[in-house]
Tab-separated table of C-alpha atoms in Angstrom:
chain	number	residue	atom	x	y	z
G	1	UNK	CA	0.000	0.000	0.000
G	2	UNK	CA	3.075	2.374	0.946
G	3	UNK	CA	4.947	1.692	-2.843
G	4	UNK	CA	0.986	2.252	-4.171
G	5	UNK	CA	0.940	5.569	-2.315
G	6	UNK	CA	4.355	6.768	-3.037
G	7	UNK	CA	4.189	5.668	-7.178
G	8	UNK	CA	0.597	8.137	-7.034
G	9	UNK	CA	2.716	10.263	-5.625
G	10	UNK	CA	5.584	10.889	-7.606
G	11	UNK	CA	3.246	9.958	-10.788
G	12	UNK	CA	1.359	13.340	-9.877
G	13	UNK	CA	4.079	15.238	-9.197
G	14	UNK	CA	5.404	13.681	-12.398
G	15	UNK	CA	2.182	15.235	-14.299
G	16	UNK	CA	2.245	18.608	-12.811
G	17	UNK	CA	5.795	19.440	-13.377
G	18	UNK	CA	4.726	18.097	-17.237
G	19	UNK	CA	1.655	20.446	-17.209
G	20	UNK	CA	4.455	23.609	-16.133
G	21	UNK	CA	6.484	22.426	-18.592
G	22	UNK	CA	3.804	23.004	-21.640
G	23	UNK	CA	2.864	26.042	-19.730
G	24	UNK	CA	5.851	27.133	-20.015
G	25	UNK	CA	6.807	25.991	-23.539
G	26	UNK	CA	3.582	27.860	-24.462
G	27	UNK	CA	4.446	31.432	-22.895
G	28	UNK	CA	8.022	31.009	-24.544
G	29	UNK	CA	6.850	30.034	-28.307
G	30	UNK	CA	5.409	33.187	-28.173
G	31	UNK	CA	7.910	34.790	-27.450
G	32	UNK	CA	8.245	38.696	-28.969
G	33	UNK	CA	10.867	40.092	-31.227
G	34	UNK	CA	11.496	43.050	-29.543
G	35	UNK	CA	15.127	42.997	-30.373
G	36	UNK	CA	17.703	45.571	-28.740
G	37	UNK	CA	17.092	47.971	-31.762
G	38	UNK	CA	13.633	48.758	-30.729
G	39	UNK	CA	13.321	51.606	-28.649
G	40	UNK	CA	9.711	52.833	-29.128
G	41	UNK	CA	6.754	50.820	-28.471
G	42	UNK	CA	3.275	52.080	-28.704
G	43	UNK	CA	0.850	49.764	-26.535
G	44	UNK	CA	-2.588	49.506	-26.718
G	45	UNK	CA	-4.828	47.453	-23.747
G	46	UNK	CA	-8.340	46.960	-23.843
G	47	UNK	CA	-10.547	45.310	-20.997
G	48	UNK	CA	-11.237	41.664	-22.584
G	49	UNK	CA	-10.985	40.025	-25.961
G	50	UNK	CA	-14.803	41.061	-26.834
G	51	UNK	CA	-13.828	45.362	-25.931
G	52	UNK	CA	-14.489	47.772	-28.762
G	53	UNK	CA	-12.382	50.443	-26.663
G	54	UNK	CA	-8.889	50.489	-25.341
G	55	UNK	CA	-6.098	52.853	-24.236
G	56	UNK	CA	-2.941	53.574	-25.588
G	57	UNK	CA	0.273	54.439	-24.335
G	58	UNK	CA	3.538	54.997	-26.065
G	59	UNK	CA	6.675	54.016	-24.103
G	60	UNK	CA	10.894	54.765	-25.146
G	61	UNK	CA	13.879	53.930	-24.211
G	62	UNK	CA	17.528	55.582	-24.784
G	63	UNK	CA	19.033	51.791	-24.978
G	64	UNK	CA	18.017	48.176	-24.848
G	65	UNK	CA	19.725	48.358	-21.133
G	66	UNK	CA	17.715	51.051	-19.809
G	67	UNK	CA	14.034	51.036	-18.163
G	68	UNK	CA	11.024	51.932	-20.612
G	69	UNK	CA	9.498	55.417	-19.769
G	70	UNK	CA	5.969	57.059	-20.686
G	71	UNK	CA	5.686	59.123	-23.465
G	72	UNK	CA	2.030	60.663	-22.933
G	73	UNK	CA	1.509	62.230	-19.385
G	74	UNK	CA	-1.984	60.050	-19.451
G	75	UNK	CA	-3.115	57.131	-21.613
G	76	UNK	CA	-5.016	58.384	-25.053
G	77	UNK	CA	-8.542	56.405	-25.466
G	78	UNK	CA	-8.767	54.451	-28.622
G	79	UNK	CA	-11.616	52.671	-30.348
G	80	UNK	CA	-11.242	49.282	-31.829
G	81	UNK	CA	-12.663	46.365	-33.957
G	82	UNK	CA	-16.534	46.879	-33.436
G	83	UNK	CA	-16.888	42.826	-32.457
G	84	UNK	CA	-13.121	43.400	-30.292
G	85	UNK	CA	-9.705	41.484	-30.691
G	86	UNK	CA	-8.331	38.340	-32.292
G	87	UNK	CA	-4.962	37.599	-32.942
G	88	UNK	CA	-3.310	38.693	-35.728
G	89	UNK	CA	0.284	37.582	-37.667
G	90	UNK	CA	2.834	40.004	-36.711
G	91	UNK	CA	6.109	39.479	-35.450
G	92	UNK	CA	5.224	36.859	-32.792
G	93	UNK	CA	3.228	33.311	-32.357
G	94	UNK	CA	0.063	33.734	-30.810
G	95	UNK	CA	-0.173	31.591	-27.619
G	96	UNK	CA	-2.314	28.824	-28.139
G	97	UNK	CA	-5.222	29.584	-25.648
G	98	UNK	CA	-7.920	29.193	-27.593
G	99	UNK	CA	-8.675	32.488	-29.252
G	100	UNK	CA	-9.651	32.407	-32.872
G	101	UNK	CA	-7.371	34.427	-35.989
G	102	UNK	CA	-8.322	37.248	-37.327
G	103	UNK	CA	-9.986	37.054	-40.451
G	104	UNK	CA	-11.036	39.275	-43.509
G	105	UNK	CA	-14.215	41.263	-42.344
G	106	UNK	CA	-14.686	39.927	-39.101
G	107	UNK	CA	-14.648	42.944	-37.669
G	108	UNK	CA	-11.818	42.082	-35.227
G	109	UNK	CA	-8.542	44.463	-34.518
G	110	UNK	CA	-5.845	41.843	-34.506
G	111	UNK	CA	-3.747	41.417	-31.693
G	112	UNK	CA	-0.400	40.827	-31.020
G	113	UNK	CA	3.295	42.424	-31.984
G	114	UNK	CA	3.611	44.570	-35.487
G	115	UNK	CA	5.853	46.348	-37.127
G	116	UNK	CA	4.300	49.614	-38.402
G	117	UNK	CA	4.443	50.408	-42.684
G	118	UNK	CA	3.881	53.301	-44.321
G	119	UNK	CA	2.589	56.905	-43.348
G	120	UNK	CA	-0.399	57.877	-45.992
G	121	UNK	CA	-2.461	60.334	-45.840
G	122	UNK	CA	-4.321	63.481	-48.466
G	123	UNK	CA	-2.548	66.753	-48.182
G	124	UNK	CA	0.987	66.968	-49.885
G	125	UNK	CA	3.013	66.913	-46.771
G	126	UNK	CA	2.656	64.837	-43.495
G	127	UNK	CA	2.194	67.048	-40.137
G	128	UNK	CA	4.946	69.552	-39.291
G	129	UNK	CA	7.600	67.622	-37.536
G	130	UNK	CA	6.682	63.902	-38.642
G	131	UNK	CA	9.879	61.894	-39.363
G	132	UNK	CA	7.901	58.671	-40.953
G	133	UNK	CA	8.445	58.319	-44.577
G	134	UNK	CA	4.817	59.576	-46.504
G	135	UNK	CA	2.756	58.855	-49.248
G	136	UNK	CA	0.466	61.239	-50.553
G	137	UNK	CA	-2.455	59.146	-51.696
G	138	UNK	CA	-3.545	60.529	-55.112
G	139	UNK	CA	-6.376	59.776	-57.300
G	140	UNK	CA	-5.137	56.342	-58.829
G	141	UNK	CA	-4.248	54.832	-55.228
G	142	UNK	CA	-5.649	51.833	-54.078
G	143	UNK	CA	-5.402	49.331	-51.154
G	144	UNK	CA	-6.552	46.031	-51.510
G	145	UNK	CA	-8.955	43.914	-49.585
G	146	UNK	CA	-9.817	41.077	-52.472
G	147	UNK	CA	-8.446	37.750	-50.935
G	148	UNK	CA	-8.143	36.617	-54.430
G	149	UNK	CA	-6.079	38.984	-55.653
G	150	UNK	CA	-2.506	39.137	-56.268
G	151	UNK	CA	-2.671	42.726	-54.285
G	152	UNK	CA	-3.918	41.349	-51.210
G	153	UNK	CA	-4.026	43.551	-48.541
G	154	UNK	CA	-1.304	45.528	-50.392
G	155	UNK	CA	-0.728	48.898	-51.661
G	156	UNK	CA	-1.175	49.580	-55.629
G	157	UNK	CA	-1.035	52.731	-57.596
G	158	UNK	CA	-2.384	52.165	-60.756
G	159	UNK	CA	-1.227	53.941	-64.470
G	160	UNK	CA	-4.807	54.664	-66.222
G	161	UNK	CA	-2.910	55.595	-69.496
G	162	UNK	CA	-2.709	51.665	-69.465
G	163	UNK	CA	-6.099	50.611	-68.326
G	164	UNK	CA	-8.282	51.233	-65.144
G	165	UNK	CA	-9.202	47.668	-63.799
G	166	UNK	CA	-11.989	46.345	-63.028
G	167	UNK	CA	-11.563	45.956	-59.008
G	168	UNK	CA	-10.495	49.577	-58.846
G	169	UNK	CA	-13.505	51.409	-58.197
G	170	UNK	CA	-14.050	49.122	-54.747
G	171	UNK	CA	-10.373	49.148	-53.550
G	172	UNK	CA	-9.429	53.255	-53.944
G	173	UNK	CA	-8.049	55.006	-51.160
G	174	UNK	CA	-9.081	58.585	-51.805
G	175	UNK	CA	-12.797	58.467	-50.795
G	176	UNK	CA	-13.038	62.090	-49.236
G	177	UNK	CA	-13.779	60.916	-45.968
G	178	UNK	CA	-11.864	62.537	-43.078
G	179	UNK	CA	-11.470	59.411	-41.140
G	180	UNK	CA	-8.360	58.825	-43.749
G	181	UNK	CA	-6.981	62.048	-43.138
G	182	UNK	CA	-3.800	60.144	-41.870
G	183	UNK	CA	-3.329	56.610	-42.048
G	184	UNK	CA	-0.113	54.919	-40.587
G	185	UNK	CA	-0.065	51.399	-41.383
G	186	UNK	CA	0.001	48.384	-39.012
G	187	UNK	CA	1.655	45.538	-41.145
G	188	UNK	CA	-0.853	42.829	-40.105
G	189	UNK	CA	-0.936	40.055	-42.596
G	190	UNK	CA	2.396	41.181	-44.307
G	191	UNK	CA	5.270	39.658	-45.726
G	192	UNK	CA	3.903	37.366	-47.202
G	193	UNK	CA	0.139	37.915	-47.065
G	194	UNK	CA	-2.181	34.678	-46.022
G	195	UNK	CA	-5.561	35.628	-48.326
G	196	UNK	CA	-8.461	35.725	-46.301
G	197	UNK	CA	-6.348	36.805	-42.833
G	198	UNK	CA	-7.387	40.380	-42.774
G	199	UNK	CA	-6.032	43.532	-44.740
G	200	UNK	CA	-6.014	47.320	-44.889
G	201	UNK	CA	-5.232	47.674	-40.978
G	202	UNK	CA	-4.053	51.137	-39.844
G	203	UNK	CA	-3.630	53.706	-36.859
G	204	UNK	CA	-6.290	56.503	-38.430
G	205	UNK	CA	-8.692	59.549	-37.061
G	206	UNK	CA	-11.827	58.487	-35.193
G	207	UNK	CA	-15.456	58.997	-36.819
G	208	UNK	CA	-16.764	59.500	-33.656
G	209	UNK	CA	-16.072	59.268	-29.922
G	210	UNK	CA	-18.171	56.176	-29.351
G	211	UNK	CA	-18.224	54.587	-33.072
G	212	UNK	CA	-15.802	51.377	-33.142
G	213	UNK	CA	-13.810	50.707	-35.885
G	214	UNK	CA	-13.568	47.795	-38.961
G	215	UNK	CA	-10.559	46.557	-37.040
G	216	UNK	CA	-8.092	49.318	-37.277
G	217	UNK	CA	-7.321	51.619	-34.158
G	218	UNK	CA	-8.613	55.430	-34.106
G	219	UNK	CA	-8.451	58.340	-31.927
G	220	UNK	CA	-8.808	61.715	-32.236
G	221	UNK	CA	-6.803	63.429	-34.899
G	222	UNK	CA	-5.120	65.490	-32.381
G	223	UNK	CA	-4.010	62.082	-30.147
G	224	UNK	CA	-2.940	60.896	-33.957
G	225	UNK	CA	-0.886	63.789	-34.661
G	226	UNK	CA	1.331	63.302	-31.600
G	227	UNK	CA	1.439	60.012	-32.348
G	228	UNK	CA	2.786	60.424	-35.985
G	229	UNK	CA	5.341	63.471	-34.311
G	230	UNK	CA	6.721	61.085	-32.151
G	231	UNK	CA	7.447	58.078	-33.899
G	232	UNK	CA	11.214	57.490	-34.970
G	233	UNK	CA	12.060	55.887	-37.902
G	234	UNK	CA	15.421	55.070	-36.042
G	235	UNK	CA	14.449	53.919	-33.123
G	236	UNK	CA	12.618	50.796	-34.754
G	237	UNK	CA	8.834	51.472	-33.368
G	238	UNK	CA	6.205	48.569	-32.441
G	239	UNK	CA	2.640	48.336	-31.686
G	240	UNK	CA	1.790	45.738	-29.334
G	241	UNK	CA	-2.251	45.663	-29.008
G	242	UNK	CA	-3.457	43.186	-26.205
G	243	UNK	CA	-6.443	42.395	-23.892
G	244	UNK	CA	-5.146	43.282	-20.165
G	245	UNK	CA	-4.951	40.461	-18.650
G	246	UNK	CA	-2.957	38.542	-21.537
G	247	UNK	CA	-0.767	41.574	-21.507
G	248	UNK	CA	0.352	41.051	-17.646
G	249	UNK	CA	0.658	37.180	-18.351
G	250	UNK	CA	2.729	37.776	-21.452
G	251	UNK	CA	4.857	40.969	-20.206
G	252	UNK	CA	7.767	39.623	-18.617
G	253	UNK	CA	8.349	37.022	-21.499
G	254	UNK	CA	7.975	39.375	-24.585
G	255	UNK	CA	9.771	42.148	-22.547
G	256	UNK	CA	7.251	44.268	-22.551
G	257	UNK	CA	6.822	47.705	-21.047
């Protein structure tokens, strides 16, 4: 009965230090690539995976070996995916707890680690002061949300001396509307695209206080602004966008602010 007890014993201790071990194993596969070159992260935490609303916080750093500091004296209140978060493919593996992808026209922001892409916007210069490299978006720009199409969630300027297509009309940028006043890309889906994942994801102005977004993050055009003035092409900037609680699970192992 003693050797019975003692193999239960051991056989559960066995088990549990197996479960900690996957645990583990989990947390670490998704591990972040904040490398030592990155020395601006803009974070954005919402209350729970199903939140249309979030704040945002943008932290620096002189050097990988010094402490992140706040950039914004308080948080700036964002508005997100109008059905929340799932996780998106940036530059980390999503930790396998059970929430869904993000998918084209799901209405989801995707979550996770990004790199940010290019600064576009209407009027022929960015904002006084902004350092990001900018494209004015004319009349023949377009940005792709067609899973079948070789420009998947992709940006395409188009010569109409040698034909306007046919999927043009529905995938122009230049609509008039002041929400795309400014529109800094989050590379979501990028390099290489998966069709159907989700496309055309970007930082951009607000259409209203209360009115959730497609899946991209907006704010006031003022909160943008600073945003845009702030970022540092040098100093390798990353948007991390998580539910709360994931965020204080995951902090420590993706070395996050």
């Amino acid at each position: 009965m003693q050797s019975q007890k003692i193999c239960r014993q051991k056989k559960s201790s066995a088990l549990l230090i197996l479960g900690c071990f996957f645990l583990l194993w989990s947390v670490s596969s998704a591990h972040a690539q904040l490398g030592r070159a990155v020395r601006q992260v803009i974070v954005t935490r919402a209350a729970s995976w199903d939140s249309n609303t979030a704040s945002m916080q943008c932290w620096q750093r002189p050097s990988a070996a010094a402490a992140w500091q706040p950039v914004f004296e308080k948080p700036v209140p964002v508005l997100l995916g109008r059905k929340g978060l799932a996780w998106g493919r940036g530059v980390f593996n999503p930790p396998r707890n059970g929430v869904p992808m993000k998918v084209e026209k799901d209405w989801k922001a995707p979550a996770g680690v990004f790199h940010l892409g290019s600064l576009f916007g209407y009027a022929a210069t960015p904002p006084s002061g902004t350092r990001w490299p900018y494209i004015q978006v004319g009349p023949w720009d377009a940005y792709v949300d067609d899973s079948t199409s070789p420009f998947y969630n992709q940006h395409v300027r188009i010569d109409p001396r040698q034909g306007i297509p046919p999927w043009f009309d529905k995938q122009k940028m230049r609509l008039g509307d002041a929400a795309y006043k400014w529109m800094l890309e989050i590379r979501h889906n990028q390099r290489p695209a998966a069709p159907g994942y989700g496309s055309a994801i970007f930082f951009h102005v607000r259409r209203g206080p209360d009115k959730p977004s497609a899946g991209c993050t907006t704010m006031a055009e003022g909160d943008l602004v600073r945003l845009l003035r702030w970022i540092d092409p040098g100093a390798s900037p990353h948007y991390v966008l998580l539910p709360r609680a994931d965020y204080a699970a995951l902090r420590s192992a993706w070395g996050l602010p």
